[in-house]
Amino acid sequence: MDPELEPFIPLFPRADLSDPVAERKNFTALATSLPAPDLKDVEVADHTVPADPDVPVRVYRPRDAQGGIVWLHGGGFVMGDLDTEHPWAGRVAEGSGAVVISVGYRLAPEHPYPAALDDVWAVLRWAADHAGELGFDPERLAVGGHSAGACLAAAVSLRARDEQGPPIRFQLLNQPGLDDRQETWSGRTFTETPWMNRDKVSAIWRHYLGGAPATPYAAPSRAEDLSGLPAAYIATAEFDPNRDEAIAYGLRLLQAGVPVELHQWAGTFHGSQALLSAEVSQRQLGEAAAVLRRALAR
């Protein structure tokens, strides 16, 4: 474990998703305690995307933005909202110079798959149709997120390819959970790692799937054909049950002819970049922003 991260491990709460409502409150308290980013050069506005039902979004618009990204929060499909994601969405906008459309998608178990994906799909189409008003070039549109949000980003990329949806230039997948089967080495070995463990992963997929079988749009690792997908940046944490499924997905994208940048962050665990004082966290956040900036500048 990275020596700057290790002292904080006992302070991380153990998530128990057997009571999603209670855990949402704990997650909100933790997420909103983080320092707010400096957004003096970023215009922030809330919007409502017409859909069935309507979807709330928060748009972060830096000066002289060129590209835009539909940004999806983590929280195991069960936790998180526009407010908990504010520290991260703001940092992505400030660091990358891209317009960030943060999505308040519906949460499981009250709204199991495909509710969240349908919300993301509606926002993707809205963002592409309103790019001029939002301040970015519609040909420079990306999707991205952390953990469950990264899963949704990968899933909506598949759906956009299959349904001839808006063209996506880039997908930024930070520590994605992509496979409900938990059959990888890291999934079987890292059963008690900080913040993410085997029981929690099982609960995440149980709540999200709602008892239905997983499809490729729910768990993108199940997709057989990854050709024709957007270029990707995939970041993984060393001590994370999701690590190997994300690496495997990156390798399969490469084998399908998709450009991929894959960064395995040594000594880190799932969500450890929330510890902003650690040098490795600063590098993680800085690299993600720089990668997005480059991807949307081409």
PDB file of C-alpha atoms in Angstrom:
ATOM      1  CA  MET A   1       0.000   0.000   0.000  1.00  0.00           C
ATOM      2  CA  ASP A   2       1.207   3.510  -0.764  1.00  0.00           C
ATOM      3  CA  PRO A   3       2.676   4.838   2.511  1.00  0.00           C
ATOM      4  CA  GLU A   4       0.694   8.081   2.239  1.00  0.00           C
ATOM      5  CA  LEU A   5      -2.588   6.162   1.926  1.00  0.00           C
ATOM      6  CA  GLU A   6      -2.050   3.432   4.511  1.00  0.00           C
ATOM      7  CA  PRO A   7      -2.604   5.556   7.660  1.00  0.00           C
ATOM      8  CA  PHE A   8      -6.089   6.528   6.425  1.00  0.00           C
ATOM      9  CA  ILE A   9      -7.355   2.979   5.875  1.00  0.00           C
ATOM     10  CA  PRO A  10      -8.811   2.546   9.408  1.00  0.00           C
ATOM     11  CA  LEU A  11     -10.781   5.766   8.915  1.00  0.00           C
ATOM     12  CA  PHE A  12     -12.590   4.529   5.802  1.00  0.00           C
ATOM     13  CA  PRO A  13     -16.109   3.327   6.696  1.00  0.00           C
ATOM     14  CA  ARG A  14     -17.065  -0.216   5.818  1.00  0.00           C
ATOM     15  CA  ALA A  15     -20.000   0.056   3.484  1.00  0.00           C
ATOM     16  CA  ASP A  16     -22.912  -2.247   4.208  1.00  0.00           C
ATOM     17  CA  LEU A  17     -25.283  -2.129   1.270  1.00  0.00           C
ATOM     18  CA  SER A  18     -27.852  -4.339   2.987  1.00  0.00           C
ATOM     19  CA  ASP A  19     -29.520  -1.019   3.900  1.00  0.00           C
ATOM     20  CA  PRO A  20     -29.090   1.228   0.844  1.00  0.00           C
ATOM     21  CA  VAL A  21     -31.030   4.161   2.297  1.00  0.00           C
ATOM     22  CA  ALA A  22     -28.850   4.337   5.406  1.00  0.00           C
ATOM     23  CA  GLU A  23     -25.683   3.886   3.376  1.00  0.00           C
ATOM     24  CA  ARG A  24     -26.646   6.761   1.087  1.00  0.00           C
ATOM     25  CA  LYS A  25     -26.610   9.074   4.088  1.00  0.00           C
ATOM     26  CA  ASN A  26     -23.145   7.857   5.104  1.00  0.00           C
ATOM     27  CA  PHE A  27     -21.876   8.209   1.539  1.00  0.00           C
ATOM     28  CA  THR A  28     -23.274  11.730   1.277  1.00  0.00           C
ATOM     29  CA  ALA A  29     -21.633  12.780   4.540  1.00  0.00           C
ATOM     30  CA  LEU A  30     -18.283  11.414   3.389  1.00  0.00           C
ATOM     31  CA  ALA A  31     -18.446  12.838  -0.137  1.00  0.00           C
ATOM     32  CA  THR A  32     -19.598  16.311   0.834  1.00  0.00           C
ATOM     33  CA  SER A  33     -16.832  16.618   3.449  1.00  0.00           C
ATOM     34  CA  LEU A  34     -14.231  16.825   0.686  1.00  0.00           C
ATOM     35  CA  PRO A  35     -12.739  20.220  -0.138  1.00  0.00           C
ATOM     36  CA  ALA A  36     -14.551  22.012  -2.942  1.00  0.00           C
ATOM     37  CA  PRO A  37     -12.564  22.726  -6.113  1.00  0.00           C
ATOM     38  CA  ASP A  38     -11.696  26.235  -7.259  1.00  0.00           C
ATOM     39  CA  LEU A  39     -14.411  27.034  -9.803  1.00  0.00           C
ATOM     40  CA  LYS A  40     -13.894  30.772 -10.227  1.00  0.00           C
ATOM     41  CA  ASP A  41     -13.409  30.257 -13.974  1.00  0.00           C
ATOM     42  CA  VAL A  42     -16.193  27.687 -14.362  1.00  0.00           C
ATOM     43  CA  GLU A  43     -19.872  28.516 -14.835  1.00  0.00           C
ATOM     44  CA  VAL A  44     -22.114  26.031 -13.000  1.00  0.00           C
ATOM     45  CA  ALA A  45     -25.827  25.619 -13.756  1.00  0.00           C
ATOM     46  CA  ASP A  46     -28.479  22.992 -13.065  1.00  0.00           C
ATOM     47  CA  HIS A  47     -30.742  21.778 -15.872  1.00  0.00           C
ATOM     48  CA  THR A  48     -33.465  19.209 -16.377  1.00  0.00           C
ATOM     49  CA  VAL A  49     -33.244  16.869 -19.353  1.00  0.00           C
ATOM     50  CA  PRO A  50     -36.674  15.942 -20.765  1.00  0.00           C
ATOM     51  CA  ALA A  51     -37.134  12.175 -20.560  1.00  0.00           C
ATOM     52  CA  ASP A  52     -39.452   9.645 -18.954  1.00  0.00           C
ATOM     53  CA  PRO A  53     -38.887  10.597 -16.174  1.00  0.00           C
ATOM     54  CA  ASP A  54     -36.889  13.814 -16.518  1.00  0.00           C
ATOM     55  CA  VAL A  55     -33.210  13.635 -15.534  1.00  0.00           C
ATOM     56  CA  PRO A  56     -31.425  16.301 -13.450  1.00  0.00           C
ATOM     57  CA  VAL A  57     -27.987  17.381 -14.636  1.00  0.00           C
ATOM     58  CA  ARG A  58     -25.417  19.902 -13.454  1.00  0.00           C
ATOM     59  CA  VAL A  59     -23.373  21.545 -16.180  1.00  0.00           C
ATOM     60  CA  TYR A  60     -19.854  22.869 -15.538  1.00  0.00           C
ATOM     61  CA  ARG A  61     -18.727  25.216 -18.302  1.00  0.00           C
ATOM     62  CA  PRO A  62     -15.112  26.426 -18.268  1.00  0.00           C
ATOM     63  CA  ARG A  63     -14.025  29.392 -20.330  1.00  0.00           C
ATOM     64  CA  ASP A  64     -13.091  28.608 -23.938  1.00  0.00           C
ATOM     65  CA  ALA A  65     -14.219  24.971 -23.697  1.00  0.00           C
ATOM     66  CA  GLN A  66     -13.836  22.898 -26.844  1.00  0.00           C
ATOM     67  CA  GLY A  67     -15.156  19.480 -25.878  1.00  0.00           C
ATOM     68  CA  GLY A  68     -17.741  18.112 -23.500  1.00  0.00           C
ATOM     69  CA  ILE A  69     -18.146  15.000 -21.371  1.00  0.00           C
ATOM     70  CA  VAL A  70     -21.211  13.280 -19.954  1.00  0.00           C
ATOM     71  CA  TRP A  71     -19.937  12.531 -16.460  1.00  0.00           C
ATOM     72  CA  LEU A  72     -21.319   9.721 -14.275  1.00  0.00           C
ATOM     73  CA  HIS A  73     -20.852   9.466 -10.529  1.00  0.00           C
ATOM     74  CA  GLY A  74     -19.822   6.379  -8.604  1.00  0.00           C
ATOM     75  CA  GLY A  75     -21.618   4.790  -5.675  1.00  0.00           C
ATOM     76  CA  GLY A  76     -22.350   1.246  -6.752  1.00  0.00           C
ATOM     77  CA  PHE A  77     -25.517   2.228  -8.667  1.00  0.00           C
ATOM     78  CA  VAL A  78     -27.061   2.667  -5.203  1.00  0.00           C
ATOM     79  CA  MET A  79     -25.495   5.856  -3.833  1.00  0.00           C
ATOM     80  CA  GLY A  80     -24.507   9.275  -5.096  1.00  0.00           C
ATOM     81  CA  ASP A  81     -26.108  12.305  -6.712  1.00  0.00           C
ATOM     82  CA  LEU A  82     -25.220  15.676  -8.209  1.00  0.00           C
ATOM     83  CA  ASP A  83     -24.125  17.047  -4.838  1.00  0.00           C
ATOM     84  CA  THR A  84     -21.879  14.139  -3.861  1.00  0.00           C
ATOM     85  CA  GLU A  85     -20.238  14.326  -7.277  1.00  0.00           C
ATOM     86  CA  HIS A  86     -19.766  18.096  -7.204  1.00  0.00           C
ATOM     87  CA  PRO A  87     -16.148  17.989  -5.908  1.00  0.00           C
ATOM     88  CA  TRP A  88     -15.149  15.567  -8.671  1.00  0.00           C
ATOM     89  CA  ALA A  89     -17.150  16.955 -11.589  1.00  0.00           C
ATOM     90  CA  GLY A  90     -15.843  20.410 -10.789  1.00  0.00           C
ATOM     91  CA  ARG A  91     -12.260  19.174 -10.745  1.00  0.00           C
ATOM     92  CA  VAL A  92     -12.717  17.419 -14.078  1.00  0.00           C
ATOM     93  CA  ALA A  93     -14.046  20.626 -15.641  1.00  0.00           C
ATOM     94  CA  GLU A  94     -11.391  22.851 -14.083  1.00  0.00           C
ATOM     95  CA  GLY A  95      -8.529  20.502 -14.967  1.00  0.00           C
ATOM     96  CA  SER A  96      -9.564  19.431 -18.458  1.00  0.00           C
ATOM     97  CA  GLY A  97     -11.185  22.588 -19.793  1.00  0.00           C
ATOM     98  CA  ALA A  98     -14.132  20.483 -20.997  1.00  0.00           C
ATOM     99  CA  VAL A  99     -17.808  21.150 -20.394  1.00  0.00           C
ATOM    100  CA  VAL A 100     -18.880  18.552 -17.836  1.00  0.00           C
ATOM    101  CA  ILE A 101     -22.493  17.366 -17.792  1.00  0.00           C
ATOM    102  CA  SER A 102     -22.878  15.574 -14.453  1.00  0.00           C
ATOM    103  CA  VAL A 103     -25.879  13.228 -14.424  1.00  0.00           C
ATOM    104  CA  GLY A 104     -28.238  12.553 -11.506  1.00  0.00           C
ATOM    105  CA  TYR A 105     -29.364   9.161 -12.758  1.00  0.00           C
ATOM    106  CA  ARG A 106     -31.901   6.997 -10.923  1.00  0.00           C
ATOM    107  CA  LEU A 107     -30.568   4.661  -8.247  1.00  0.00           C
ATOM    108  CA  ALA A 108     -31.090   0.990  -7.438  1.00  0.00           C
ATOM    109  CA  PRO A 109     -32.645  -0.933  -5.820  1.00  0.00           C
ATOM    110  CA  GLU A 110     -35.720   1.275  -6.229  1.00  0.00           C
ATOM    111  CA  HIS A 111     -34.848   1.714  -9.895  1.00  0.00           C
ATOM    112  CA  PRO A 112     -32.899  -1.330 -11.128  1.00  0.00           C
ATOM    113  CA  TYR A 113     -31.300  -1.744 -14.547  1.00  0.00           C
ATOM    114  CA  PRO A 114     -31.994  -0.363 -17.120  1.00  0.00           C
ATOM    115  CA  ALA A 115     -33.226   2.805 -15.377  1.00  0.00           C
ATOM    116  CA  ALA A 116     -29.786   4.370 -14.856  1.00  0.00           C
ATOM    117  CA  LEU A 117     -28.632   3.515 -18.380  1.00  0.00           C
ATOM    118  CA  ASP A 118     -31.831   4.927 -19.880  1.00  0.00           C
ATOM    119  CA  ASP A 119     -31.217   8.175 -17.979  1.00  0.00           C
ATOM    120  CA  VAL A 120     -27.643   8.344 -19.253  1.00  0.00           C
ATOM    121  CA  TRP A 121     -28.800   7.616 -22.793  1.00  0.00           C
ATOM    122  CA  ALA A 122     -31.315  10.466 -22.620  1.00  0.00           C
ATOM    123  CA  VAL A 123     -28.632  12.865 -21.354  1.00  0.00           C
ATOM    124  CA  LEU A 124     -26.136  11.773 -24.016  1.00  0.00           C
ATOM    125  CA  ARG A 125     -28.634  12.535 -26.761  1.00  0.00           C
ATOM    126  CA  TRP A 126     -29.616  15.834 -25.128  1.00  0.00           C
ATOM    127  CA  ALA A 127     -25.980  16.874 -24.762  1.00  0.00           C
ATOM    128  CA  ALA A 128     -25.268  16.146 -28.421  1.00  0.00           C
ATOM    129  CA  ASP A 129     -28.395  18.030 -29.552  1.00  0.00           C
ATOM    130  CA  HIS A 130     -27.664  21.046 -27.332  1.00  0.00           C
ATOM    131  CA  ALA A 131     -23.876  21.163 -27.650  1.00  0.00           C
ATOM    132  CA  GLY A 132     -23.899  24.651 -29.122  1.00  0.00           C
ATOM    133  CA  GLU A 133     -25.970  26.022 -26.247  1.00  0.00           C
ATOM    134  CA  LEU A 134     -23.810  24.197 -23.711  1.00  0.00           C
ATOM    135  CA  GLY A 135     -20.654  25.593 -25.255  1.00  0.00           C
ATOM    136  CA  PHE A 136     -18.794  22.722 -26.909  1.00  0.00           C
ATOM    137  CA  ASP A 137     -18.223  21.107 -30.281  1.00  0.00           C
ATOM    138  CA  PRO A 138     -20.653  18.161 -30.720  1.00  0.00           C
ATOM    139  CA  GLU A 139     -17.904  16.234 -32.507  1.00  0.00           C
ATOM    140  CA  ARG A 140     -15.820  16.383 -29.309  1.00  0.00           C
ATOM    141  CA  LEU A 141     -18.163  14.559 -26.973  1.00  0.00           C
ATOM    142  CA  ALA A 142     -16.887  12.052 -24.409  1.00  0.00           C
ATOM    143  CA  VAL A 143     -18.376   9.901 -21.655  1.00  0.00           C
ATOM    144  CA  GLY A 144     -16.730   9.011 -18.378  1.00  0.00           C
ATOM    145  CA  GLY A 145     -17.012   8.334 -14.707  1.00  0.00           C
ATOM    146  CA  HIS A 146     -15.778   6.477 -11.672  1.00  0.00           C
ATOM    147  CA  SER A 147     -16.620   2.917 -10.575  1.00  0.00           C
ATOM    148  CA  ALA A 148     -20.322   2.309 -11.314  1.00  0.00           C
ATOM    149  CA  GLY A 149     -20.290   5.533 -13.313  1.00  0.00           C
ATOM    150  CA  ALA A 150     -17.472   4.149 -15.446  1.00  0.00           C
ATOM    151  CA  CYS A 151     -19.571   1.026 -16.019  1.00  0.00           C
ATOM    152  CA  LEU A 152     -22.415   3.220 -17.255  1.00  0.00           C
ATOM    153  CA  ALA A 153     -20.000   5.111 -19.505  1.00  0.00           C
ATOM    154  CA  ALA A 154     -18.811   1.850 -21.068  1.00  0.00           C
ATOM    155  CA  ALA A 155     -22.401   0.643 -21.399  1.00  0.00           C
ATOM    156  CA  VAL A 156     -23.683   3.783 -23.091  1.00  0.00           C
ATOM    157  CA  SER A 157     -20.726   3.600 -25.493  1.00  0.00           C
ATOM    158  CA  LEU A 158     -21.878   0.126 -26.495  1.00  0.00           C
ATOM    159  CA  ARG A 159     -25.462   1.306 -26.871  1.00  0.00           C
ATOM    160  CA  ALA A 160     -24.474   4.340 -28.930  1.00  0.00           C
ATOM    161  CA  ARG A 161     -22.504   2.083 -31.276  1.00  0.00           C
ATOM    162  CA  ASP A 162     -25.318  -0.436 -31.624  1.00  0.00           C
ATOM    163  CA  GLU A 163     -28.184   2.049 -31.975  1.00  0.00           C
ATOM    164  CA  GLN A 164     -26.328   4.605 -34.103  1.00  0.00           C
ATOM    165  CA  GLY A 165     -26.540   7.145 -31.324  1.00  0.00           C
ATOM    166  CA  PRO A 166     -24.521  10.331 -30.956  1.00  0.00           C
ATOM    167  CA  PRO A 167     -20.872   9.840 -31.913  1.00  0.00           C
ATOM    168  CA  ILE A 168     -18.692   9.472 -28.818  1.00  0.00           C
ATOM    169  CA  ARG A 169     -15.069  10.442 -29.252  1.00  0.00           C
ATOM    170  CA  PHE A 170     -13.657   9.104 -25.999  1.00  0.00           C
ATOM    171  CA  GLN A 171     -14.503   7.086 -22.895  1.00  0.00           C
ATOM    172  CA  LEU A 172     -12.748   7.762 -19.584  1.00  0.00           C
ATOM    173  CA  LEU A 173     -13.172   4.770 -17.274  1.00  0.00           C
ATOM    174  CA  ASN A 174     -11.770   5.257 -13.783  1.00  0.00           C
ATOM    175  CA  GLN A 175     -11.707   2.053 -11.698  1.00  0.00           C
ATOM    176  CA  PRO A 176     -14.705   0.625 -13.553  1.00  0.00           C
ATOM    177  CA  GLY A 177     -16.792  -2.277 -12.296  1.00  0.00           C
ATOM    178  CA  LEU A 178     -17.718  -4.088 -15.498  1.00  0.00           C
ATOM    179  CA  ASP A 179     -18.440  -7.723 -14.611  1.00  0.00           C
ATOM    180  CA  ASP A 180     -21.067  -9.154 -12.271  1.00  0.00           C
ATOM    181  CA  ARG A 181     -19.455 -12.617 -12.197  1.00  0.00           C
ATOM    182  CA  GLN A 182     -16.493 -11.845  -9.870  1.00  0.00           C
ATOM    183  CA  GLU A 183     -14.405 -14.616 -11.429  1.00  0.00           C
ATOM    184  CA  THR A 184     -11.110 -12.758 -11.927  1.00  0.00           C
ATOM    185  CA  TRP A 185      -8.050 -13.249  -9.723  1.00  0.00           C
ATOM    186  CA  SER A 186      -8.486  -9.828  -8.092  1.00  0.00           C
ATOM    187  CA  GLY A 187     -12.198 -10.436  -7.603  1.00  0.00           C
ATOM    188  CA  ARG A 188     -11.514 -13.736  -5.825  1.00  0.00           C
ATOM    189  CA  THR A 189      -8.472 -12.517  -3.882  1.00  0.00           C
ATOM    190  CA  PHE A 190      -9.244  -8.965  -2.719  1.00  0.00           C
ATOM    191  CA  THR A 191     -12.215  -9.887  -0.570  1.00  0.00           C
ATOM    192  CA  GLU A 192     -11.502  -7.435   2.268  1.00  0.00           C
ATOM    193  CA  THR A 193      -9.722  -4.481   0.655  1.00  0.00           C
ATOM    194  CA  PRO A 194     -10.567  -0.939   1.787  1.00  0.00           C
ATOM    195  CA  TRP A 195     -13.879   0.572   0.644  1.00  0.00           C
ATOM    196  CA  MET A 196     -14.564  -2.245  -1.830  1.00  0.00           C
ATOM    197  CA  ASN A 197     -14.879  -5.911  -0.879  1.00  0.00           C
ATOM    198  CA  ARG A 198     -16.484  -9.043  -2.234  1.00  0.00           C
ATOM    199  CA  ASP A 199     -19.690  -8.724  -0.206  1.00  0.00           C
ATOM    200  CA  LYS A 200     -20.129  -5.142  -1.320  1.00  0.00           C
ATOM    201  CA  VAL A 201     -19.563  -6.031  -4.983  1.00  0.00           C
ATOM    202  CA  SER A 202     -22.145  -8.825  -4.693  1.00  0.00           C
ATOM    203  CA  ALA A 203     -24.656  -6.422  -3.150  1.00  0.00           C
ATOM    204  CA  ILE A 204     -23.996  -3.814  -5.828  1.00  0.00           C
ATOM    205  CA  TRP A 205     -24.853  -6.191  -8.647  1.00  0.00           C
ATOM    206  CA  ARG A 206     -27.782  -7.698  -6.760  1.00  0.00           C
ATOM    207  CA  HIS A 207     -29.353  -4.284  -6.265  1.00  0.00           C
ATOM    208  CA  TYR A 208     -28.581  -3.088  -9.787  1.00  0.00           C
ATOM    209  CA  LEU A 209     -29.797  -6.155 -11.656  1.00  0.00           C
ATOM    210  CA  GLY A 210     -32.843  -6.633  -9.459  1.00  0.00           C
ATOM    211  CA  GLY A 211     -32.790 -10.385  -9.968  1.00  0.00           C
ATOM    212  CA  ALA A 212     -32.648 -10.183 -13.773  1.00  0.00           C
ATOM    213  CA  PRO A 213     -29.798 -11.809 -15.735  1.00  0.00           C
ATOM    214  CA  ALA A 214     -26.932  -9.513 -16.681  1.00  0.00           C
ATOM    215  CA  THR A 215     -26.748  -8.272 -20.260  1.00  0.00           C
ATOM    216  CA  PRO A 216     -23.780  -6.565 -21.964  1.00  0.00           C
ATOM    217  CA  TYR A 217     -25.447  -3.179 -21.446  1.00  0.00           C
ATOM    218  CA  ALA A 218     -25.614  -3.904 -17.702  1.00  0.00           C
ATOM    219  CA  ALA A 219     -22.191  -5.562 -17.357  1.00  0.00           C
ATOM    220  CA  PRO A 220     -20.066  -4.536 -20.375  1.00  0.00           C
ATOM    221  CA  SER A 221     -17.524  -7.323 -19.795  1.00  0.00           C
ATOM    222  CA  ARG A 222     -20.203  -9.657 -21.134  1.00  0.00           C
ATOM    223  CA  ALA A 223     -20.166  -7.961 -24.549  1.00  0.00           C
ATOM    224  CA  GLU A 224     -18.686 -10.283 -27.161  1.00  0.00           C
ATOM    225  CA  ASP A 225     -17.871  -7.624 -29.772  1.00  0.00           C
ATOM    226  CA  LEU A 226     -15.931  -4.531 -28.662  1.00  0.00           C
ATOM    227  CA  SER A 227     -15.024  -3.286 -32.140  1.00  0.00           C
ATOM    228  CA  GLY A 228     -16.020   0.184 -33.233  1.00  0.00           C
ATOM    229  CA  LEU A 229     -16.055   1.626 -29.716  1.00  0.00           C
ATOM    230  CA  PRO A 230     -14.525   4.990 -28.754  1.00  0.00           C
ATOM    231  CA  ALA A 231     -10.901   5.276 -27.728  1.00  0.00           C
ATOM    232  CA  ALA A 232     -10.513   4.712 -23.997  1.00  0.00           C
ATOM    233  CA  TYR A 233      -8.480   5.619 -20.963  1.00  0.00           C
ATOM    234  CA  ILE A 234      -8.796   3.021 -18.198  1.00  0.00           C
ATOM    235  CA  ALA A 235      -7.355   3.550 -14.733  1.00  0.00           C
ATOM    236  CA  THR A 236      -7.225   0.758 -12.166  1.00  0.00           C
ATOM    237  CA  ALA A 237      -6.241   0.546  -8.502  1.00  0.00           C
ATOM    238  CA  GLU A 238      -3.862  -2.198  -7.383  1.00  0.00           C
ATOM    239  CA  PHE A 239      -5.866  -3.388  -4.359  1.00  0.00           C
ATOM    240  CA  ASP A 240      -9.318  -3.399  -5.944  1.00  0.00           C
ATOM    241  CA  PRO A 241     -11.574  -6.395  -6.670  1.00  0.00           C
ATOM    242  CA  ASN A 242     -12.503  -4.670  -9.973  1.00  0.00           C
ATOM    243  CA  ARG A 243      -8.887  -4.383 -11.105  1.00  0.00           C
ATOM    244  CA  ASP A 244      -8.507  -7.417 -13.346  1.00  0.00           C
ATOM    245  CA  GLU A 245     -11.888  -7.137 -15.077  1.00  0.00           C
ATOM    246  CA  ALA A 246     -11.003  -3.560 -16.059  1.00  0.00           C
ATOM    247  CA  ILE A 247      -7.556  -4.577 -17.325  1.00  0.00           C
ATOM    248  CA  ALA A 248      -9.081  -7.472 -19.259  1.00  0.00           C
ATOM    249  CA  TYR A 249     -11.627  -5.132 -20.818  1.00  0.00           C
ATOM    250  CA  GLY A 250      -8.828  -2.814 -21.890  1.00  0.00           C
ATOM    251  CA  LEU A 251      -6.915  -5.669 -23.496  1.00  0.00           C
ATOM    252  CA  ARG A 252     -10.045  -6.826 -25.320  1.00  0.00           C
ATOM    253  CA  LEU A 253     -10.617  -3.286 -26.605  1.00  0.00           C
ATOM    254  CA  LEU A 254      -7.052  -3.261 -27.915  1.00  0.00           C
ATOM    255  CA  GLN A 255      -7.560  -6.629 -29.597  1.00  0.00           C
ATOM    256  CA  ALA A 256     -10.708  -5.226 -31.234  1.00  0.00           C
ATOM    257  CA  GLY A 257      -8.709  -2.352 -32.719  1.00  0.00           C
ATOM    258  CA  VAL A 258      -9.734   0.334 -30.223  1.00  0.00           C
ATOM    259  CA  PRO A 259      -6.995   2.732 -29.008  1.00  0.00           C
ATOM    260  CA  VAL A 260      -6.538   2.327 -25.251  1.00  0.00           C
ATOM    261  CA  GLU A 261      -4.386   3.971 -22.608  1.00  0.00           C
ATOM    262  CA  LEU A 262      -4.284   1.757 -19.517  1.00  0.00           C
ATOM    263  CA  HIS A 263      -2.784   2.912 -16.223  1.00  0.00           C
ATOM    264  CA  GLN A 264      -2.519   0.586 -13.233  1.00  0.00           C
ATOM    265  CA  TRP A 265      -1.854   2.719 -10.165  1.00  0.00           C
ATOM    266  CA  ALA A 266       0.444   0.860  -7.772  1.00  0.00           C
ATOM    267  CA  GLY A 267      -0.273   0.989  -4.054  1.00  0.00           C
ATOM    268  CA  THR A 268      -3.791   2.381  -4.402  1.00  0.00           C
ATOM    269  CA  PHE A 269      -7.236   1.031  -3.522  1.00  0.00           C
ATOM    270  CA  HIS A 270     -10.739   1.642  -4.862  1.00  0.00           C
ATOM    271  CA  GLY A 271     -11.635   5.274  -4.274  1.00  0.00           C
ATOM    272  CA  SER A 272      -8.330   6.163  -2.622  1.00  0.00           C
ATOM    273  CA  GLN A 273      -8.004   9.271  -4.791  1.00  0.00           C
ATOM    274  CA  ALA A 274     -10.459  10.862  -2.358  1.00  0.00           C
ATOM    275  CA  LEU A 275      -7.437  11.237  -0.093  1.00  0.00           C
ATOM    276  CA  LEU A 276      -6.350  14.412  -1.823  1.00  0.00           C
ATOM    277  CA  SER A 277      -3.267  14.995   0.326  1.00  0.00           C
ATOM    278  CA  ALA A 278      -1.518  11.920  -1.094  1.00  0.00           C
ATOM    279  CA  GLU A 279       0.858  12.575  -3.962  1.00  0.00           C
ATOM    280  CA  VAL A 280      -0.428   9.547  -5.870  1.00  0.00           C
ATOM    281  CA  SER A 281      -4.000  10.894  -5.643  1.00  0.00           C
ATOM    282  CA  GLN A 282      -2.891  14.228  -7.043  1.00  0.00           C
ATOM    283  CA  ARG A 283      -1.195  12.435  -9.931  1.00  0.00           C
ATOM    284  CA  GLN A 284      -4.290  10.321 -10.595  1.00  0.00           C
ATOM    285  CA  LEU A 285      -6.597  13.319 -10.754  1.00  0.00           C
ATOM    286  CA  GLY A 286      -4.144  15.372 -12.760  1.00  0.00           C
ATOM    287  CA  GLU A 287      -3.588  12.618 -15.302  1.00  0.00           C
ATOM    288  CA  ALA A 288      -7.308  11.996 -15.839  1.00  0.00           C
ATOM    289  CA  ALA A 289      -7.879  15.683 -16.538  1.00  0.00           C
ATOM    290  CA  ALA A 290      -4.856  15.896 -18.847  1.00  0.00           C
ATOM    291  CA  VAL A 291      -5.902  12.770 -20.757  1.00  0.00           C
ATOM    292  CA  LEU A 292      -9.380  14.185 -21.320  1.00  0.00           C
ATOM    293  CA  ARG A 293      -7.972  17.518 -22.425  1.00  0.00           C
ATOM    294  CA  ARG A 294      -5.775  15.807 -25.033  1.00  0.00           C
ATOM    295  CA  ALA A 295      -8.524  13.495 -26.242  1.00  0.00           C
ATOM    296  CA  LEU A 296     -10.937  16.336 -26.917  1.00  0.00           C
ATOM    297  CA  ALA A 297      -8.341  18.668 -28.439  1.00  0.00           C
ATOM    298  CA  ARG A 298      -7.503  16.477 -31.411  1.00  0.00           C
TER     299      ARG A 298
END
